[in-house]
CSV table of C-alpha atoms in Angstrom, one decimal:
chain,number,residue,atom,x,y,z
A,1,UNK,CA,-18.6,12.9,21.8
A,2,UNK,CA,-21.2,10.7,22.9
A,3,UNK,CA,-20.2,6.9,23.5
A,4,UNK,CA,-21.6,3.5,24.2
A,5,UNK,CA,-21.0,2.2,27.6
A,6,UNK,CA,-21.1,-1.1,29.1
A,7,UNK,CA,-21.2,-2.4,33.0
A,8,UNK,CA,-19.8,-4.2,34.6
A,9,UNK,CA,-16.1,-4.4,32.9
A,10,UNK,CA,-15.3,-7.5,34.6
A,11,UNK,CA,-18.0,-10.3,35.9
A,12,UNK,CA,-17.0,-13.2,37.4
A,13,UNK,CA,-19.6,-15.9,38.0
A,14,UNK,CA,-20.2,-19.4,39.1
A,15,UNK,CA,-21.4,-21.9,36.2
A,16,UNK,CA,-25.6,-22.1,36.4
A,17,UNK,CA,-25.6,-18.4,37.8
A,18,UNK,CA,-27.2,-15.8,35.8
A,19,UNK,CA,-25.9,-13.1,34.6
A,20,UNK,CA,-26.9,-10.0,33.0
A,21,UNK,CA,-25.0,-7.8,30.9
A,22,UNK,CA,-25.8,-4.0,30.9
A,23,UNK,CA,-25.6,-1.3,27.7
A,24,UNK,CA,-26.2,2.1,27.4
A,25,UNK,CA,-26.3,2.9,23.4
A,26,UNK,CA,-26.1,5.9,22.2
A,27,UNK,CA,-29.3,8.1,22.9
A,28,UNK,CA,-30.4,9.2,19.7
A,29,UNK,CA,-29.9,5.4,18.1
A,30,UNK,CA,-32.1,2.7,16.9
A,31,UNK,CA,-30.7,-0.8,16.4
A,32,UNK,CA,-28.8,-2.2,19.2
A,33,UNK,CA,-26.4,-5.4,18.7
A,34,UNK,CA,-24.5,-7.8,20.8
A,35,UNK,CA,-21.0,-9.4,20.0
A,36,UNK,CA,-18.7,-11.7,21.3
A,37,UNK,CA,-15.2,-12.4,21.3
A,38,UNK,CA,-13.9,-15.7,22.8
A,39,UNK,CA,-10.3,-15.0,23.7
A,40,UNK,CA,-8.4,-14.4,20.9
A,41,UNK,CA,-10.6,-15.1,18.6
A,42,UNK,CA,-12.9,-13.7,16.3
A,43,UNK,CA,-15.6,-10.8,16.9
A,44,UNK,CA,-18.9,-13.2,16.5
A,45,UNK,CA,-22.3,-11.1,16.0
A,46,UNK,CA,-25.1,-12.5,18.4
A,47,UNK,CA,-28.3,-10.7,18.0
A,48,UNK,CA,-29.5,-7.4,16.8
A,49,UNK,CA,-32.4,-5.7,18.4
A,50,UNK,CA,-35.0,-3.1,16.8
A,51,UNK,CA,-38.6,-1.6,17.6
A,52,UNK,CA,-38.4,-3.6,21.2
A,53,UNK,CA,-37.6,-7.0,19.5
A,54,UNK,CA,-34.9,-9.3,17.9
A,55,UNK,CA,-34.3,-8.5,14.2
A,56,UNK,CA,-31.5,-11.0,13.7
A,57,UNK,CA,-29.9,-14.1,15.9
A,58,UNK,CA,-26.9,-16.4,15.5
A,59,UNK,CA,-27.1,-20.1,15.9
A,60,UNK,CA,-24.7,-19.2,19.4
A,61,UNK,CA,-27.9,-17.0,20.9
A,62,UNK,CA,-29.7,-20.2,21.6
A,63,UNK,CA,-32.7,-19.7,24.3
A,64,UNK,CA,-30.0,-19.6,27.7
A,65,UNK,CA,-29.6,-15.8,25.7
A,66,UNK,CA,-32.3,-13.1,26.4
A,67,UNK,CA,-31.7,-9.2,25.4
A,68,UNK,CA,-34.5,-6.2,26.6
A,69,UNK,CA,-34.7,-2.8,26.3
A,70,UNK,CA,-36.2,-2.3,29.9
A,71,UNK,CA,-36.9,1.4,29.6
A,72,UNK,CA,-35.5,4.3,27.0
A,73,UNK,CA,-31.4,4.0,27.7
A,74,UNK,CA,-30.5,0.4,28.6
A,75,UNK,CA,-30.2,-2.6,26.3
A,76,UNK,CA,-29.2,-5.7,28.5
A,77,UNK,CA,-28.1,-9.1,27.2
A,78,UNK,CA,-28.7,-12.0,30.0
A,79,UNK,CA,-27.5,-15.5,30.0
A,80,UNK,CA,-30.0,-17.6,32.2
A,81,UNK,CA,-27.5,-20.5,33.4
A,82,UNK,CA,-24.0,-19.5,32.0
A,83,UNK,CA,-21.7,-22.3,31.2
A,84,UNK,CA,-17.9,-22.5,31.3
A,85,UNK,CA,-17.6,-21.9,26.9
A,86,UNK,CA,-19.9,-18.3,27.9
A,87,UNK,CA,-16.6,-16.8,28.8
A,88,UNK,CA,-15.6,-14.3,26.6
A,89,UNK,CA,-15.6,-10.1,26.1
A,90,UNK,CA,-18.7,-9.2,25.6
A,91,UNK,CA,-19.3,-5.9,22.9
A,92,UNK,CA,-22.9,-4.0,22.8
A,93,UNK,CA,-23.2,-1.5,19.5
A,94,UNK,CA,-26.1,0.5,18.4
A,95,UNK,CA,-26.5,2.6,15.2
A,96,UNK,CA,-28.4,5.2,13.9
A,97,UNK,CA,-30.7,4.7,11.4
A,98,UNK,CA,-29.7,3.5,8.0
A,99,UNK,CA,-26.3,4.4,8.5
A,100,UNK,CA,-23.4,1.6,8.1
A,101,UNK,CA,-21.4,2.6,11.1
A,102,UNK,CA,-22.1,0.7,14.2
A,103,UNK,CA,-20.5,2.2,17.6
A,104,UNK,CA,-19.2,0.0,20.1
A,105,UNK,CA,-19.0,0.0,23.6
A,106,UNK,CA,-15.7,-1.3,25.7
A,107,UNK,CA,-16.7,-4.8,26.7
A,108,UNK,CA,-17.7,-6.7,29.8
A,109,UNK,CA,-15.3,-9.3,30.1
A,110,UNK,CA,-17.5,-12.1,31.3
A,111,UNK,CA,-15.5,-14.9,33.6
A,112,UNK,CA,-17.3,-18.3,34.2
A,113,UNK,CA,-15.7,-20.6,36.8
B,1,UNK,CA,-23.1,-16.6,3.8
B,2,UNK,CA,-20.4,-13.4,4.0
B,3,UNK,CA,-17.0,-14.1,5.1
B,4,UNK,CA,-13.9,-11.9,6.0
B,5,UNK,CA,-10.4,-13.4,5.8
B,6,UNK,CA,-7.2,-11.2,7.0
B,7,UNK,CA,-3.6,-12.3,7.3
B,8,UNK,CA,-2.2,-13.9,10.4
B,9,UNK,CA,-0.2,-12.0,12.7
B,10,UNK,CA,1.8,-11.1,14.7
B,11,UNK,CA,3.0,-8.4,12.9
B,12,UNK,CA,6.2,-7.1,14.4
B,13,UNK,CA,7.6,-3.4,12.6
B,14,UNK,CA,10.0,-1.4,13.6
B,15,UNK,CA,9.0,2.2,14.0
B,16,UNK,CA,8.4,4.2,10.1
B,17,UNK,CA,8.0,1.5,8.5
B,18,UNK,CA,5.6,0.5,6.1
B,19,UNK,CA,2.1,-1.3,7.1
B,20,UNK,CA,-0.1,-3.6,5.1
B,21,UNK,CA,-2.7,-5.8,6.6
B,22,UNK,CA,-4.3,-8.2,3.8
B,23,UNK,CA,-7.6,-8.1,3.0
B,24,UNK,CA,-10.4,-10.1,1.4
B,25,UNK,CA,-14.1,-10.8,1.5
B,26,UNK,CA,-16.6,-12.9,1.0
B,27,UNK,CA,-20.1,-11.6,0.3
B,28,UNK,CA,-23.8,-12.1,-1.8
B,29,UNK,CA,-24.7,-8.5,-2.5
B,30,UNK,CA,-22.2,-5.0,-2.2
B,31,UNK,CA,-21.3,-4.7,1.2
B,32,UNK,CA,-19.6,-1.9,3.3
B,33,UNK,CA,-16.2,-2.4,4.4
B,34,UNK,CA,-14.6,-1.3,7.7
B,35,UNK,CA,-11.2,-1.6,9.4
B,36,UNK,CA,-11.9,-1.3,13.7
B,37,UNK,CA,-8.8,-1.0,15.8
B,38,UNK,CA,-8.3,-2.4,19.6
B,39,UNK,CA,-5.7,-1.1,21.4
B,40,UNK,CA,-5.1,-3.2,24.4
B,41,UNK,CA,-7.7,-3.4,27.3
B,42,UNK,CA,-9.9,-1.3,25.7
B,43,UNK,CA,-13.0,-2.0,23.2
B,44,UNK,CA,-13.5,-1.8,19.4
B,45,UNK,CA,-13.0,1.2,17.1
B,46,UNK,CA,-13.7,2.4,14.0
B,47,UNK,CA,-11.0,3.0,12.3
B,48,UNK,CA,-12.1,3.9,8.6
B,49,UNK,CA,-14.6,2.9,6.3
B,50,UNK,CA,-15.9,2.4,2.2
B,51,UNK,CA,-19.2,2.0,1.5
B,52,UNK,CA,-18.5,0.9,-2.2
B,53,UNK,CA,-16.2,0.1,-4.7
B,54,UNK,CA,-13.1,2.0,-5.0
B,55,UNK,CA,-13.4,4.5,-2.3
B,56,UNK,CA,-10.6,5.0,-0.4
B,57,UNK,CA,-11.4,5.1,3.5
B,58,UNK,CA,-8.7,6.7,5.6
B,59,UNK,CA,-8.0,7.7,9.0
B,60,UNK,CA,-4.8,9.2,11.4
B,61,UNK,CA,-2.3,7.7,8.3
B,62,UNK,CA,-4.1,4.7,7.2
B,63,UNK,CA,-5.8,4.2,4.4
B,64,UNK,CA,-7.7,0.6,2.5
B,65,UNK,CA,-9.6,1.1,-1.1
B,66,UNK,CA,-12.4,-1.0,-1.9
B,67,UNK,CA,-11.7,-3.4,-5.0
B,68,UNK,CA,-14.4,-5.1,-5.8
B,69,UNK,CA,-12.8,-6.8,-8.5
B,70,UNK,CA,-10.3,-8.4,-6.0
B,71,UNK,CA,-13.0,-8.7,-3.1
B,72,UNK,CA,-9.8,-7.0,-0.9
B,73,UNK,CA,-9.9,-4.1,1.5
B,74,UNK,CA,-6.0,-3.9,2.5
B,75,UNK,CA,-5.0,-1.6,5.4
B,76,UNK,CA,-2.2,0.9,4.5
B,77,UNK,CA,0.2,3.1,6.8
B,78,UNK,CA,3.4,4.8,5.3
B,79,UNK,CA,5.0,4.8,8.5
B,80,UNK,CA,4.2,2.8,12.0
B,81,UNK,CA,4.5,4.7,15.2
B,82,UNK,CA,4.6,2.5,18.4
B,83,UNK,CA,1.1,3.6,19.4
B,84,UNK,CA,-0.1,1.6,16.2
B,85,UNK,CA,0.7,-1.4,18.6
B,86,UNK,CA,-3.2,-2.8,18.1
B,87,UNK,CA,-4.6,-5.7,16.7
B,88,UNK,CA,-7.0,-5.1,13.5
B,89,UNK,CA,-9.7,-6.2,12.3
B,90,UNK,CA,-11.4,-5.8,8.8
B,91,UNK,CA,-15.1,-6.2,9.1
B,92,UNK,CA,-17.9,-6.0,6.4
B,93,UNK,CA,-21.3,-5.0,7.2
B,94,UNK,CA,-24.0,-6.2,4.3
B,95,UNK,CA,-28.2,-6.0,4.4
B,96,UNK,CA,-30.8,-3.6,3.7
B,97,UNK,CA,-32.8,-1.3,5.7
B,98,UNK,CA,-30.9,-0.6,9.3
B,99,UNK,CA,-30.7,-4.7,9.7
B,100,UNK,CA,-26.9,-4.4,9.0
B,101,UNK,CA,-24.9,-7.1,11.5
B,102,UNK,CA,-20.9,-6.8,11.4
B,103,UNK,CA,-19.0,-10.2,10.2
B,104,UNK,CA,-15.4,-9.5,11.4
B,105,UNK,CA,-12.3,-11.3,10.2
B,106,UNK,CA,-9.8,-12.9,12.7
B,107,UNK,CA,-7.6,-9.8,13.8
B,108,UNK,CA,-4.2,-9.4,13.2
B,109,UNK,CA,-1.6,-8.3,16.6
B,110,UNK,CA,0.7,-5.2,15.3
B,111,UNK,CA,3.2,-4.8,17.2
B,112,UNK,CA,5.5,-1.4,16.5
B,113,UNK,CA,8.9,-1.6,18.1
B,114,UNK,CA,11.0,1.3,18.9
């Protein structure tokens, strides 16, 4: 069954580093999300992504946040200077089409020091 | 703007008992509802869905019906097995066209006990 998958698992990073976030969505999809979930707390939706740009962003994807679709199977999220509150599991999705289901991938878990 | 709000956990069972997971939504238009599972260290799945009122989504035991009268969606099992230990969270998903972001609720820890 084909699946969304996300690198690294675990990133550790400095505070000011950039990092970037890598997805693979599924290959036949069209709308490509990114979520995150602070430690034990809620799933928080960040942007959404269509037709090679942003379709949606939350007040937290504030201009440190980037997202590109650099060729026809990644979607990467980057955080230009990340900051100690950036930690947190980060969740890509994608979805086909009109549907209403949205597949998610297994997280980076994202660790600024 | 929507909302999802779902009871506080833990939950602690012991094994064949009965689940619920309360429910309830906040939304403008008709959303679709979800319940997504994570089982520890791994990501988020989908774990059944409505896409309107009264359908009954189900999945491996569980079940939630859509009531739009009560704005609830509340997860069902008839009997917890230890590999239900998860934490769940209901999710609605509202907008036209394929724009569709996911608003989760706060997650609430099962855990099944022997």
């Amino acid at each position: 069954e084909p699946e969304v998958t996300q690198t690294p698992s675990h990133q550790v990073t400095q505070m000011g580093q950039e990092v970037i976030l890598r997805c693979v969505p599924i290959s036949n999809h069209l709308y490509f999300y990114w979520y995150r979930q602070i430690l034990g707390q809620k799933v928080e939706f960040l942007v959404s992504f269509y037709n090679n740009e942003i379709s949606e962003k939350s007040e937290i994807f504030d201009d440190q946040f980037s997202v590109e679709r650099p060729d026809g199977s990644n979607f990467t999220l980057k955080i230009r200077s990340t900051k100690l509150e950036d930690s947190a599991m980060y969740f890509c999705a994608s979805k086909y089409g009109t549907s209403y289901e949205q597949y998610f991938g297994p997280g980076t878990r994202l660790t600024v020091t | 703007g929507n909302s999802v709000t779902q009871m506080e956990g833990p939950v602690t069972l012991s094994e064949e008992a009965f689940l619920t997971i309360n429910c309830t939504y906040t939304a403008t238009g008709y959303p679709s509802l979800f319940w997504y599972v994570q089982y520890p260290g791994e990501g988020l799945q989908l774990l059944l869905k409505a896409t309107k009122a009264d359908d009954k989504g189900s999945n491996k035991g569980f079940e939630a019906t859509y009531r739009k009268e009560t704005t609830s969606f509340h997860l069902e099992k008839g009997s917890v097995q230890v590999s239900d230990s998860a934490v769940y969270f209901c999710a609605l998903s509202e907008g036209k066209g394929g724009y569709q972001k996911v608003t989760f609720g706060t997650g609430t820890k099962l855990q099944v006990i022997p």
